Short mmCIF file of C-alpha atoms in Angstrom, two decimals:
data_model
loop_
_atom_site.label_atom_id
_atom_site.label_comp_id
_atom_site.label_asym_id
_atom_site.label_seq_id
_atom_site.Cartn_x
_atom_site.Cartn_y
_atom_site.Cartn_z
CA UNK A 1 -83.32 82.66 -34.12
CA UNK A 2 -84.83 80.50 -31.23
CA UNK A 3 -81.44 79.05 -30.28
CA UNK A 4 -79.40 82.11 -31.07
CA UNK A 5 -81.02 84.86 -29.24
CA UNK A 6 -82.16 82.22 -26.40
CA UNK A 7 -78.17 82.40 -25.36
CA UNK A 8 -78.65 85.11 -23.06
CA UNK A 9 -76.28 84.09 -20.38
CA UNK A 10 -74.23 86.54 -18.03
CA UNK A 11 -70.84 85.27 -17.96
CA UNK A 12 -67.57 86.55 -16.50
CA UNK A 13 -64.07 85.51 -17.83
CA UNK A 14 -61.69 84.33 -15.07
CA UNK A 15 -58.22 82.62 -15.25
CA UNK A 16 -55.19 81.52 -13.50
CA UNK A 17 -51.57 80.94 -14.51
CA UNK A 18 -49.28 78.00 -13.64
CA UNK A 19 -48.71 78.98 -10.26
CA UNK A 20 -51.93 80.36 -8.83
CA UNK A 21 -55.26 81.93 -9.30
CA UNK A 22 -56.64 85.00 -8.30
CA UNK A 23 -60.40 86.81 -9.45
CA UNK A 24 -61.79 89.86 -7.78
CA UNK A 25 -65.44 90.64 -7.48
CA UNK A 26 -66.48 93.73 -6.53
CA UNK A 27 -69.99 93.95 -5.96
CA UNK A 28 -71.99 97.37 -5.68
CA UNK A 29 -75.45 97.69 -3.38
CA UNK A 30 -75.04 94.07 -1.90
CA UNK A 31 -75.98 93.83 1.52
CA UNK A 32 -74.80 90.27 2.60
CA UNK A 33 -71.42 89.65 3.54
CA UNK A 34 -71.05 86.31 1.81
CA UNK A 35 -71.29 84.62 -1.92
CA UNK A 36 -70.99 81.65 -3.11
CA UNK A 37 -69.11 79.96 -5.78
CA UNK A 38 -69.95 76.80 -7.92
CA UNK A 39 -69.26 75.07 -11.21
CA UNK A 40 -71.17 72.43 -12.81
CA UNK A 41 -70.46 68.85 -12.73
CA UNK A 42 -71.91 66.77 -15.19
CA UNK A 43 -75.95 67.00 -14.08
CA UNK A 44 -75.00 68.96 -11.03
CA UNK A 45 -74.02 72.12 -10.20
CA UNK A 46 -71.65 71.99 -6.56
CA UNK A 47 -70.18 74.42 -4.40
CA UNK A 48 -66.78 75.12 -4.53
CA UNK A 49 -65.68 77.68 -2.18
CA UNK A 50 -67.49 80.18 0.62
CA UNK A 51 -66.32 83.25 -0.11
CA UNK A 52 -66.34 86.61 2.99
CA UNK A 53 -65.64 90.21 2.43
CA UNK A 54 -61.79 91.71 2.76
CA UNK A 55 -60.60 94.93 4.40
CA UNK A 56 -61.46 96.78 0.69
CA UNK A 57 -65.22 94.86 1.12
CA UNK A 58 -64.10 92.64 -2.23
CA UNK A 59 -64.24 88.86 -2.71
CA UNK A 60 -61.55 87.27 -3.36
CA UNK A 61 -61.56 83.33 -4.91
CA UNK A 62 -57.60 82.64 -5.02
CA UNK A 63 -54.93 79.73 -4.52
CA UNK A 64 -51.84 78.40 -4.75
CA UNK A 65 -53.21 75.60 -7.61
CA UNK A 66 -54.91 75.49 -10.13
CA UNK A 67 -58.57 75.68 -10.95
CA UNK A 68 -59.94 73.32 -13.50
CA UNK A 69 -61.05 75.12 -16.85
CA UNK A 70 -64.43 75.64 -17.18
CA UNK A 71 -67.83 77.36 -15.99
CA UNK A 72 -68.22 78.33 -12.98
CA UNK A 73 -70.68 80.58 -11.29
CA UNK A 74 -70.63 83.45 -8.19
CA UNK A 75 -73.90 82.93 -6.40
CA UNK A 76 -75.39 85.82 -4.21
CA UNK A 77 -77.63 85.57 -1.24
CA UNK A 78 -80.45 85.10 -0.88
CA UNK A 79 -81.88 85.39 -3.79
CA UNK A 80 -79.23 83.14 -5.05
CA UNK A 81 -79.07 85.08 -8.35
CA UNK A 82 -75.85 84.25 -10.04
CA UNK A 83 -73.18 85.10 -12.85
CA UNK A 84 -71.37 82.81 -14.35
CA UNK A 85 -67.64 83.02 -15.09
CA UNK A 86 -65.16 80.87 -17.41
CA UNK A 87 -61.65 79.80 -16.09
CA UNK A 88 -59.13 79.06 -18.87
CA UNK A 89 -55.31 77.56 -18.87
CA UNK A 90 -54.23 81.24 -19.97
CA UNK A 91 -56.09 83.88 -17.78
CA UNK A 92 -55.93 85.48 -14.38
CA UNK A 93 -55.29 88.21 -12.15
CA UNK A 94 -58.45 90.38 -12.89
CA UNK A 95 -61.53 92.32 -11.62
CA UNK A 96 -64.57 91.95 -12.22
CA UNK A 97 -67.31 94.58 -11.08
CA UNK A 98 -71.07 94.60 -11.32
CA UNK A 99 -73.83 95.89 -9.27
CA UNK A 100 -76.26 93.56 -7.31
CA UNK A 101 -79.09 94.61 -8.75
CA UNK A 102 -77.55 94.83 -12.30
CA UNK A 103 -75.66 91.20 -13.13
CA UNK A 104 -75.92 91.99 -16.49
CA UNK A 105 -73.95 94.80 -16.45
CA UNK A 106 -70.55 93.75 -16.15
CA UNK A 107 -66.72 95.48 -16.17
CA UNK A 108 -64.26 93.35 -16.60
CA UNK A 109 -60.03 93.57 -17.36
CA UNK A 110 -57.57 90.95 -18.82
CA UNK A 111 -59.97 88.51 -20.21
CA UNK A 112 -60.11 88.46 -23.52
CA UNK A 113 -62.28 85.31 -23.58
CA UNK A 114 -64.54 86.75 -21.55
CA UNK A 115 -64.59 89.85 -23.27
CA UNK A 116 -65.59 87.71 -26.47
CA UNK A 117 -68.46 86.46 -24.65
CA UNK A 118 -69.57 89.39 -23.04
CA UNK A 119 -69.63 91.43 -26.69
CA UNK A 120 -71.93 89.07 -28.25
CA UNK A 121 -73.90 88.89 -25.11
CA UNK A 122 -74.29 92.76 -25.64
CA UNK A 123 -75.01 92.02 -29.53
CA UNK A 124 -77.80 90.04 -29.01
CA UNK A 125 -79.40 92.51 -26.49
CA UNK A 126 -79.29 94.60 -29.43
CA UNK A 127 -80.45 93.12 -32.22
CA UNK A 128 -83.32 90.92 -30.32
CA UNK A 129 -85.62 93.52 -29.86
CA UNK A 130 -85.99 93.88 -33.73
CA UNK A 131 -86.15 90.28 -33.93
CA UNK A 132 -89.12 90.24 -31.60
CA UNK A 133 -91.26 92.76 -33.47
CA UNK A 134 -90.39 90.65 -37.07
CA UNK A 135 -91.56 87.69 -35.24
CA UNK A 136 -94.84 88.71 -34.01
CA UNK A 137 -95.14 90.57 -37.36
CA UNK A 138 -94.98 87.40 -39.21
CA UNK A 139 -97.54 85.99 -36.25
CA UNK A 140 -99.92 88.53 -37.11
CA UNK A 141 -99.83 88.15 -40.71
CA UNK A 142 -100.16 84.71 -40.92
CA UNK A 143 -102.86 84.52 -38.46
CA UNK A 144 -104.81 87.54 -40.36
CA UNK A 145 -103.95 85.01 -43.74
CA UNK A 146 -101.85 87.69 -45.12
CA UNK A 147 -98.47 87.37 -46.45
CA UNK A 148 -95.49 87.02 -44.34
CA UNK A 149 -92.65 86.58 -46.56
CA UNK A 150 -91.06 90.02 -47.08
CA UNK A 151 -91.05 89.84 -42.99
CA UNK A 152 -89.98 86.56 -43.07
CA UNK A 153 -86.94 87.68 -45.38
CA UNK A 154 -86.21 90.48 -42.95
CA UNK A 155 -86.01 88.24 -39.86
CA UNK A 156 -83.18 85.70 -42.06
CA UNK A 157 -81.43 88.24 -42.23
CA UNK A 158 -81.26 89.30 -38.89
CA UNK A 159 -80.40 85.34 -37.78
CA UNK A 160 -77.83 85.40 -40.50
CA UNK A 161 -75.96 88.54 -38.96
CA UNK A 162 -76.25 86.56 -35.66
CA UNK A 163 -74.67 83.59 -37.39
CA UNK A 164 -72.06 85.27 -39.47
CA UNK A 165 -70.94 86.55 -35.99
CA UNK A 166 -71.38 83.37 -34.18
CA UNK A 167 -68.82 81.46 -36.93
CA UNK A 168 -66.39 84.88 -36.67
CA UNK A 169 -65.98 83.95 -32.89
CA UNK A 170 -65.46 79.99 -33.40
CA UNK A 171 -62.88 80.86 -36.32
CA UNK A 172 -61.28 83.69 -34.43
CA UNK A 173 -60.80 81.95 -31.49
CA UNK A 174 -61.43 78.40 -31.69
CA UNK A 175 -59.79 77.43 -28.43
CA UNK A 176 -61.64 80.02 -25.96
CA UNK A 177 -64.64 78.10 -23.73
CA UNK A 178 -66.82 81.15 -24.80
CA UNK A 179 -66.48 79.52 -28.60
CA UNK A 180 -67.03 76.28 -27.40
CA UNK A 181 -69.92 77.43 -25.70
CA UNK A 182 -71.75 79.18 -28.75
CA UNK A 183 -70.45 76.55 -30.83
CA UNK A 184 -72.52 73.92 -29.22
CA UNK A 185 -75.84 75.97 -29.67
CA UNK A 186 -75.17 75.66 -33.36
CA UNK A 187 -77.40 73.92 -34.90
CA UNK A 188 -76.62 70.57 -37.22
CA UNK A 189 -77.85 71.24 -41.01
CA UNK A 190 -79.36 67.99 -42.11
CA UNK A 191 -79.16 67.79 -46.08
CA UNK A 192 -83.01 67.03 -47.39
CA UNK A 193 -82.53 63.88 -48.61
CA UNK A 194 -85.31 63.40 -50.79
CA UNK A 195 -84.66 61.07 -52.91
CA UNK A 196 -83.79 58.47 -50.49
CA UNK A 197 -86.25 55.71 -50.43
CA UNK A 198 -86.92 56.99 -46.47
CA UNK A 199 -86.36 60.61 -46.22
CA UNK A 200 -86.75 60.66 -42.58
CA UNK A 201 -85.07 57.85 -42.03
CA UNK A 202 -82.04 59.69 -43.53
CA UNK A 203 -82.53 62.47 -41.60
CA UNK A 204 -82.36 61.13 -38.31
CA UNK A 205 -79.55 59.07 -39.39
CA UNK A 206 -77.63 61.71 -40.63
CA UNK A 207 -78.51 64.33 -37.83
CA UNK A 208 -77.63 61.38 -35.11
CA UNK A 209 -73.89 60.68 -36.19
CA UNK A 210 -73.76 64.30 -36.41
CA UNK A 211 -75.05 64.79 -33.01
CA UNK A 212 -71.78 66.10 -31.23
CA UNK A 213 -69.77 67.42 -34.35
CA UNK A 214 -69.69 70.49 -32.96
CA UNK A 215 -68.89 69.92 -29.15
CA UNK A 216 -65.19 69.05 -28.28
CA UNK A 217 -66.34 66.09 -26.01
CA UNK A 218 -62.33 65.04 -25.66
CA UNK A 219 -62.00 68.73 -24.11
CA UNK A 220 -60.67 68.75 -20.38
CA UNK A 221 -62.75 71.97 -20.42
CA UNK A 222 -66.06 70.78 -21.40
CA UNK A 223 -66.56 68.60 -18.44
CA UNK A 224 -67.60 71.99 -16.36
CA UNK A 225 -70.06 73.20 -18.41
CA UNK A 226 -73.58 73.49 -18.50
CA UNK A 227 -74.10 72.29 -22.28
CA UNK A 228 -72.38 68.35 -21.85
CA UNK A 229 -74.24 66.59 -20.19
CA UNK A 230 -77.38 68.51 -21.64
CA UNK A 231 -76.54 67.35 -25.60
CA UNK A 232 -75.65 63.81 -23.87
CA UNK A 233 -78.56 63.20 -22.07
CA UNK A 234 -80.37 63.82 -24.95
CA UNK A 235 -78.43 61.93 -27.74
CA UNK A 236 -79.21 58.92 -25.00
CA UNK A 237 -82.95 59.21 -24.17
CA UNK A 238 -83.89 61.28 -27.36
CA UNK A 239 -81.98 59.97 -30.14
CA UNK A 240 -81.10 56.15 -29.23
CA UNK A 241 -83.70 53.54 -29.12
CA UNK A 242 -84.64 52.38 -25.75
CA UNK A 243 -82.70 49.31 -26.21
CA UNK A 244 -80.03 48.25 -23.75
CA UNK A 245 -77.89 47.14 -26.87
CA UNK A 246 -78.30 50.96 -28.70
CA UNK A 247 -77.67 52.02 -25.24
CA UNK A 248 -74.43 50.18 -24.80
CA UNK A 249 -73.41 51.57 -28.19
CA UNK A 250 -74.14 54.63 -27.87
CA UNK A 251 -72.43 55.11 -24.26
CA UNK A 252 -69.25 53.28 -25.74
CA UNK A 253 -69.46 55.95 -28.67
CA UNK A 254 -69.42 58.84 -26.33
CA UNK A 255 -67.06 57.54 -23.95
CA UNK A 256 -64.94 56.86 -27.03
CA UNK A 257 -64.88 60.95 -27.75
CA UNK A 258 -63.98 61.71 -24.59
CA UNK A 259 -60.82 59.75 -24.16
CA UNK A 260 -58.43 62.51 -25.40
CA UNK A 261 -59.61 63.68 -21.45
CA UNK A 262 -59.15 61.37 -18.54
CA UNK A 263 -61.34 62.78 -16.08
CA UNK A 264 -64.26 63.57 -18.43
CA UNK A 265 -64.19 59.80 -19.31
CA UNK A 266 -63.90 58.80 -15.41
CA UNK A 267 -66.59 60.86 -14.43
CA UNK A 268 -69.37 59.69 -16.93
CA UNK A 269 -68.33 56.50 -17.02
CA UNK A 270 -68.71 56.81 -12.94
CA UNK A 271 -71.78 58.34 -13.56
CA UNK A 272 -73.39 55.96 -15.85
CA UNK A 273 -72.18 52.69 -14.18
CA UNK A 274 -74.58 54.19 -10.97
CA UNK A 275 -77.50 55.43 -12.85
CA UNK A 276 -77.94 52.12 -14.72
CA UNK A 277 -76.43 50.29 -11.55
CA UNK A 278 -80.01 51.84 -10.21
CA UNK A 279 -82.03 51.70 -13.29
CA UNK A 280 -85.86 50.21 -12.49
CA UNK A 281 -86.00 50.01 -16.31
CA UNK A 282 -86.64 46.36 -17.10
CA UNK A 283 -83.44 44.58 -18.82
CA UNK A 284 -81.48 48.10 -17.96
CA UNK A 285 -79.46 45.89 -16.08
CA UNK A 286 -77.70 44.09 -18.79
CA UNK A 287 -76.45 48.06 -19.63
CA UNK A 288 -74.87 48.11 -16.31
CA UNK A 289 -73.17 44.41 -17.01
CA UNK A 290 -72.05 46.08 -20.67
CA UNK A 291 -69.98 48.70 -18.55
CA UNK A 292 -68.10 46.71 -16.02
CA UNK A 293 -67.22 44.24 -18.55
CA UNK A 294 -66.29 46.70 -21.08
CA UNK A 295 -64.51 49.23 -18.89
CA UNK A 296 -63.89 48.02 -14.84
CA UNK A 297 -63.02 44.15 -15.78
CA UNK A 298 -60.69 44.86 -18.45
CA UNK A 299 -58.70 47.18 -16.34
CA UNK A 300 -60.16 50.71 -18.11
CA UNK A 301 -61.37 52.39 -14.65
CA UNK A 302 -57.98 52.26 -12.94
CA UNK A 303 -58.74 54.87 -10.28
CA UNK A 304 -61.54 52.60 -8.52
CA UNK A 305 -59.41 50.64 -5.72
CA UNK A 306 -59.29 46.78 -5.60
CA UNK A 307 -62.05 46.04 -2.98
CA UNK A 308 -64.86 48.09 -4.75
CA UNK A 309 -63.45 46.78 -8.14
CA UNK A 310 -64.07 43.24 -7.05
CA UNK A 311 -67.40 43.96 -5.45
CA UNK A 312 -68.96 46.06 -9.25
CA UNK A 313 -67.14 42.88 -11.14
CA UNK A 314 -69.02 40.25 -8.92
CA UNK A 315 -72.41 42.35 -8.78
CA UNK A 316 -72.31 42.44 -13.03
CA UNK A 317 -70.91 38.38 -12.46
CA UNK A 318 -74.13 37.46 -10.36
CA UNK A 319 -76.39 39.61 -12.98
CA UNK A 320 -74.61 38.04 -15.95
CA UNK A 321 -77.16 34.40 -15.81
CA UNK A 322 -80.16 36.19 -15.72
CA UNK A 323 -80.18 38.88 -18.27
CA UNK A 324 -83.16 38.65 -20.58
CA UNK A 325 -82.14 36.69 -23.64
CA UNK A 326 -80.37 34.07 -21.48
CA UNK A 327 -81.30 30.35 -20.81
CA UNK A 328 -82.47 30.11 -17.10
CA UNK A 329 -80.79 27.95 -14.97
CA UNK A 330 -82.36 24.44 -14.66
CA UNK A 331 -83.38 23.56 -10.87
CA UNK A 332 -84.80 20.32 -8.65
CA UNK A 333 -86.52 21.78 -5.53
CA UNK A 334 -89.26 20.57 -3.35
CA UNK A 335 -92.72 19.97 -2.70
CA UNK A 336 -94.29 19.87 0.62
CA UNK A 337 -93.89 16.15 0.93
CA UNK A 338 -90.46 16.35 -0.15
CA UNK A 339 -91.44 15.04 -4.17
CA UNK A 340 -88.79 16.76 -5.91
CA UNK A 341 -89.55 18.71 -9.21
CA UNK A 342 -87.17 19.98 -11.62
CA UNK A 343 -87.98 22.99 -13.89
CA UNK A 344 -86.83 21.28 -17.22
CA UNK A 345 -89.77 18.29 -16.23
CA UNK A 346 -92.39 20.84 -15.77
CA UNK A 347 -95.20 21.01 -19.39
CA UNK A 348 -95.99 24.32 -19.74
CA UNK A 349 -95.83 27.32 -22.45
CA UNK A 350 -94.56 29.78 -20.44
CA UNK A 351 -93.63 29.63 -16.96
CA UNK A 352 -93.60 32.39 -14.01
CA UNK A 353 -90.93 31.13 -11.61
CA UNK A 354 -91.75 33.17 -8.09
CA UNK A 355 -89.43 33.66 -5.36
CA UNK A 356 -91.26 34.50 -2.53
CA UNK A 357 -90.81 34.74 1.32
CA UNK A 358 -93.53 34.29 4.28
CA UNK A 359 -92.40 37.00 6.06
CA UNK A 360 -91.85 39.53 2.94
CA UNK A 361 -94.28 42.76 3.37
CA UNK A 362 -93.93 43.26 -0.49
CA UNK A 363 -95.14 39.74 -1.48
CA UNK A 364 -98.26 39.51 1.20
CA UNK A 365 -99.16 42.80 -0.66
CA UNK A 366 -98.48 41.27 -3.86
CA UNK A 367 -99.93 37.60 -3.69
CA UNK A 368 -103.42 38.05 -4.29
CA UNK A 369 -102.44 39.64 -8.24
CA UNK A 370 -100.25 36.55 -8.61
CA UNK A 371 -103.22 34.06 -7.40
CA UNK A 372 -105.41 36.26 -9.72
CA UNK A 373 -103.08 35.98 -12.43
CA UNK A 374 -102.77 32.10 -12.51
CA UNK A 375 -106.37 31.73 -11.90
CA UNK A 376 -106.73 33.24 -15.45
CA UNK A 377 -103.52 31.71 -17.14
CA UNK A 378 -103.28 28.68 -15.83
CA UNK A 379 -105.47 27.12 -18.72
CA UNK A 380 -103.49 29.10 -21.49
CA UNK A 381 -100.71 27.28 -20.71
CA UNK A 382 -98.90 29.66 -18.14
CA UNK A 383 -97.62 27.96 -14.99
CA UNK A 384 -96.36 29.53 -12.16
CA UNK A 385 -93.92 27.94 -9.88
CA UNK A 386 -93.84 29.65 -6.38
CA UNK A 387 -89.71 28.73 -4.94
CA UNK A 388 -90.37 29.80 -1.39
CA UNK A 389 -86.70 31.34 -0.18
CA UNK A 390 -86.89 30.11 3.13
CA UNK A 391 -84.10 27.08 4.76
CA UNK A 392 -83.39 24.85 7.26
CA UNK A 393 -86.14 24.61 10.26
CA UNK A 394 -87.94 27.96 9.01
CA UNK A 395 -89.18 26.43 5.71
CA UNK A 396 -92.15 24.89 7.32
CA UNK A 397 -93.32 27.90 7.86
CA UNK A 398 -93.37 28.33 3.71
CA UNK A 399 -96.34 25.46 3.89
CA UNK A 400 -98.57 27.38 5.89
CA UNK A 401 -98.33 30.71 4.16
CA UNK A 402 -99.06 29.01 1.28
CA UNK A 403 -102.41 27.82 2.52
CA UNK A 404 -103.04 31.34 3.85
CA UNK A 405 -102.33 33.61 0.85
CA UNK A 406 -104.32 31.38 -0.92
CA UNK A 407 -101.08 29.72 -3.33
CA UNK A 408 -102.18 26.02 -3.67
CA UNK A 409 -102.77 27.04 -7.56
CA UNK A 410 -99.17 27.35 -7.99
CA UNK A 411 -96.65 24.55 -8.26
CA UNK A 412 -95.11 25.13 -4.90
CA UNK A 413 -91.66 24.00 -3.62
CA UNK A 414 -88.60 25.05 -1.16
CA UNK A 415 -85.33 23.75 -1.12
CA UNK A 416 -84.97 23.43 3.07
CA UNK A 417 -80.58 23.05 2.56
CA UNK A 418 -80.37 24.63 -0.82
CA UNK A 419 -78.95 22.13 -2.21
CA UNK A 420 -80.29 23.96 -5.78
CA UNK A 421 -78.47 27.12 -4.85
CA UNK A 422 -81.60 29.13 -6.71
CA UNK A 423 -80.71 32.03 -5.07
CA UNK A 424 -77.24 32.11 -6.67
CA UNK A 425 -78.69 30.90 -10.32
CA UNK A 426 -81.83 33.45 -9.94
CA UNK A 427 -79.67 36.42 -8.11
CA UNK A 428 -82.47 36.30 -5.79
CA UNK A 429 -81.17 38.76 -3.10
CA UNK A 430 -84.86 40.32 -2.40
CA UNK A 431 -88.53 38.92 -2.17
CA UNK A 432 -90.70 39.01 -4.65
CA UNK A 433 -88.42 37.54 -7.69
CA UNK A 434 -90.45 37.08 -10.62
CA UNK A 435 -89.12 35.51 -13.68
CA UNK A 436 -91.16 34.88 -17.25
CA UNK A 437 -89.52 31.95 -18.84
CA UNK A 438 -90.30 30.81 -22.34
CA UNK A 439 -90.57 27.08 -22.96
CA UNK A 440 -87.13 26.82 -23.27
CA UNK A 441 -86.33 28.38 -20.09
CA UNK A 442 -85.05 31.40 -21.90
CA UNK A 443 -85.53 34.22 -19.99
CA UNK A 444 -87.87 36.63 -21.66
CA UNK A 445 -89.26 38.98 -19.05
CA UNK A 446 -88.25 39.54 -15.27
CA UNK A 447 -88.97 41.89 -11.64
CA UNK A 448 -92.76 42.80 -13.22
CA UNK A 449 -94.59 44.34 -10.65
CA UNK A 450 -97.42 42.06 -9.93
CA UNK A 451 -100.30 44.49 -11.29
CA UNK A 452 -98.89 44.20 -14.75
CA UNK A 453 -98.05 41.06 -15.09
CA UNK A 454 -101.16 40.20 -17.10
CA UNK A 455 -100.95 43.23 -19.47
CA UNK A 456 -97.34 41.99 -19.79
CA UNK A 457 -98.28 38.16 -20.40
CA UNK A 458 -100.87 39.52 -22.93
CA UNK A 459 -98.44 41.38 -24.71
CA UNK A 460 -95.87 38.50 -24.61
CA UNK A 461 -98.78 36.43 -26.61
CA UNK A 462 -99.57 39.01 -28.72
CA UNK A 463 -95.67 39.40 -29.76
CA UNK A 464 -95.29 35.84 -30.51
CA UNK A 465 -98.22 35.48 -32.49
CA UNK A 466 -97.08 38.15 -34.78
CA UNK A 467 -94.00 36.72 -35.23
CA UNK A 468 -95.57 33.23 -35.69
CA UNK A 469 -97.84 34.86 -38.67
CA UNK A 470 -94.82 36.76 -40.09
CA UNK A 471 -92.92 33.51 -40.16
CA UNK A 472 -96.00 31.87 -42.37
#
């Protein structure tokens, strides 16, 4: 009943034909003379039009084009209280009339999926108050240790005339936004699967490919509403492991669904490419890398214009080498007295290869956890080589920070012409740069802040011991 009688939204029906469209909003006991109109946008909800008063003291939102289907919403001031209205391919030309201080009392003409909407919106109003005293009936009984399941009976039935009238509105009208919109609050029934060898195991499995049966992701429609990005966000961070693999997966299963509609694929594509372009999430990276190749390289994101197409391609390019998993790139820098040391020559277990800079804020705030660090790990068979990024006649300055932040523990080098190019093979475009390298350079950790890089290290050891015993 939770997700049924939760649905309490006040929503208007508006429209628009091929040429034009045209909604009226007359608003009773309003004082302002302006409101404001919005529809949502993925995880945002943005302004669309400013609309004033006429002669007759309506609003007016009209045009010569189009208006994308979907939700949109009439904001008043300044409160900003708001009702929310559905355009459709099919309807237009209407009125709508409500008082200020009553938005859920609505008039409306010529909308019949509105009028869908707004009838079970009037059903519920109904039939939740009795809902509310079965429910804290059955409260009261179970927590007097009575029986609750004549009550509970009562209340099934009351969710069950909710849902007969919920799946009369989906099969009446299976195109209107209102049914997509109740639709998509209906919940998945996962079979019980109890004789599987895993029960819940099934269960999730079975609820996960499930996940967006009911939502018509390939809908132009469903891009402006408030319920997308909502069941997206959480199929991502809810019911996918935290894996950038499962991640890339599952974004190339949604983005699959919503295909049948161009811009709903540009957009979250768009949108996902930044948030994981952005991501602080350790190896979240390789996700972005998994989009360009997948989608911008291979010619997929055909509205993004040549010079920023190059410039995402070439960012994922210069990524590419050091996603964890991969082999690091071998190097021969410097010592002080210009000895020359190449990684693949250095004995150690595990190595810490540290980009650094004299003149970086961030690592003279940093350096004492890294000295700390080696102090303690040194021993175990961690080394940490210190690659300061400095060139030419500035790298002698690299040689005396080292003596004042305390670094002669490290293996310390430079590469004064950069003749190694590190800074291409590491991506090092910002000081600190911290990789963890295994002993065969393979890149198993990176960009740890410097407080955690023991509790990291330790967990590193702990990991490969267990796998070490498992193996035996």
């Amino acid at each position: 009943m939770k997700y049924i009688l939760g649905f309490m939204l006040v929503i208007v029906s508006a429209s628009y034909s091929l040429s034009q469209h045209k909604i009226e909003f007359d608003i009773a006991n309003y004082e302002q003379d302006t409101v404001v109109i919005g529809y949502y946008l993925i995880d945002k909800q943005l302004v669309h039009d400013t609309l004033y008063p006429n002669k007759q003291g309506t609003y007016v939102l009209e045009g010569e084009e189009n208006l994308n289907s979907g939700v949109y919403m009439l904001l008043t001031l300044p409160d900003k209280e708001f009702v929310q209205f559905i355009v459709t391919e099919n309807e237009q030309n209407y009125k709508v009339t409500f008082s200020a201080d009553q938005l859920g009392a609505l008039k409306f003409d010529n909308a019949p999926d509105n009028k869908q909407l707004n009838d079970y919106v009037d059903f519920l109003k109904k039939i939740r108050p009795q809902a509310d005293i079965l429910r804290d009936s059955i409260t009261s009984l179970t927590d007097a240790g009575q029986d609750a399941t004549e009550i509970q009976k009562q209340l099934n039935e009351v969710d069950k005339l909710v849902s007969d009238y919920q799946e009369d509105m989906y099969t009446s009208h299976p195109d209107y936004i209102s049914s997509q919109m109740i639709r998509a609050n209906k919940e998945i029934i996962v079979p019980d699967f109890s004789d599987a060898a895993d029960p819940n195991v099934k269960r999730y499995e079975y609820y996960r490919a499930h996940y967006f049966d009911n939502i018509r992701m390939g809908d132009p429609a469903t891009l402006r509403t408030p319920f997308l990005h909502q069941r997206v966000n959480y199929y991502l961070n809810k019911l996918t492991p935290n894996h950038p693999d499962s991640i890339s997966n599952a974004l190339d299963y949604i983005l699959e669904k919503m295909t049948p509609s161009p811009e709903t694929f540009k957009y979250y594509l768009s949108h996902y490419l930044n948030e994981y372009a952005g991501s602080k999430i350790v190896g979240f990276d390789a996700i972005y890398v998994h989009l360009v190749d997948k989608y911008y390289a291979s010619g997929k994101a055909d509205w993004v214009e040549e010079d920023n197409l190059l410039k995402i391609v070439k960012r994922a390019n210069d990524i590419r080498p050091t996603l964890i998993g991969k082999i690091g790139a071998d190097l021969t820098v410097y010592k002080e007295d210009e000895t020359p040391i190449t990684l693949s020559d250095i004995d150690y277990e595990y190595l810490v290869l540290l980009f650094w800079a004299p003149d970086c804020g961030h690592c003279k705030k940093s350096m004492p956890d890294y000295v700390k660090f080696n102090e303690e790990w040194n021993a175990k068979g961690v080394k940490t080589l210190a690659i300061c990024t400095k060139h030419q006649d500035k790298t002698k300055n690299c040689w005396e920070s080292v003596k004042e932040k305390n670094m002669e523990g490290f293996i310390n080098a430079a590469d004064q012409y950069h003749r190694s190019k590190f800074k291409v093979k590491y991506n090092v475009t910002s000081t600190p740069k911290l990789y963890i390298l295994d002993k065969n350079r393979e890149i198993i950790m990176k960009n740890i802040v410097s407080g955690q890089l023991d509790e990291v290290m330790s967990e590193i050891i702990k990991i490969k011991k267990m796998e070490e015993e498992g193996k035996g």
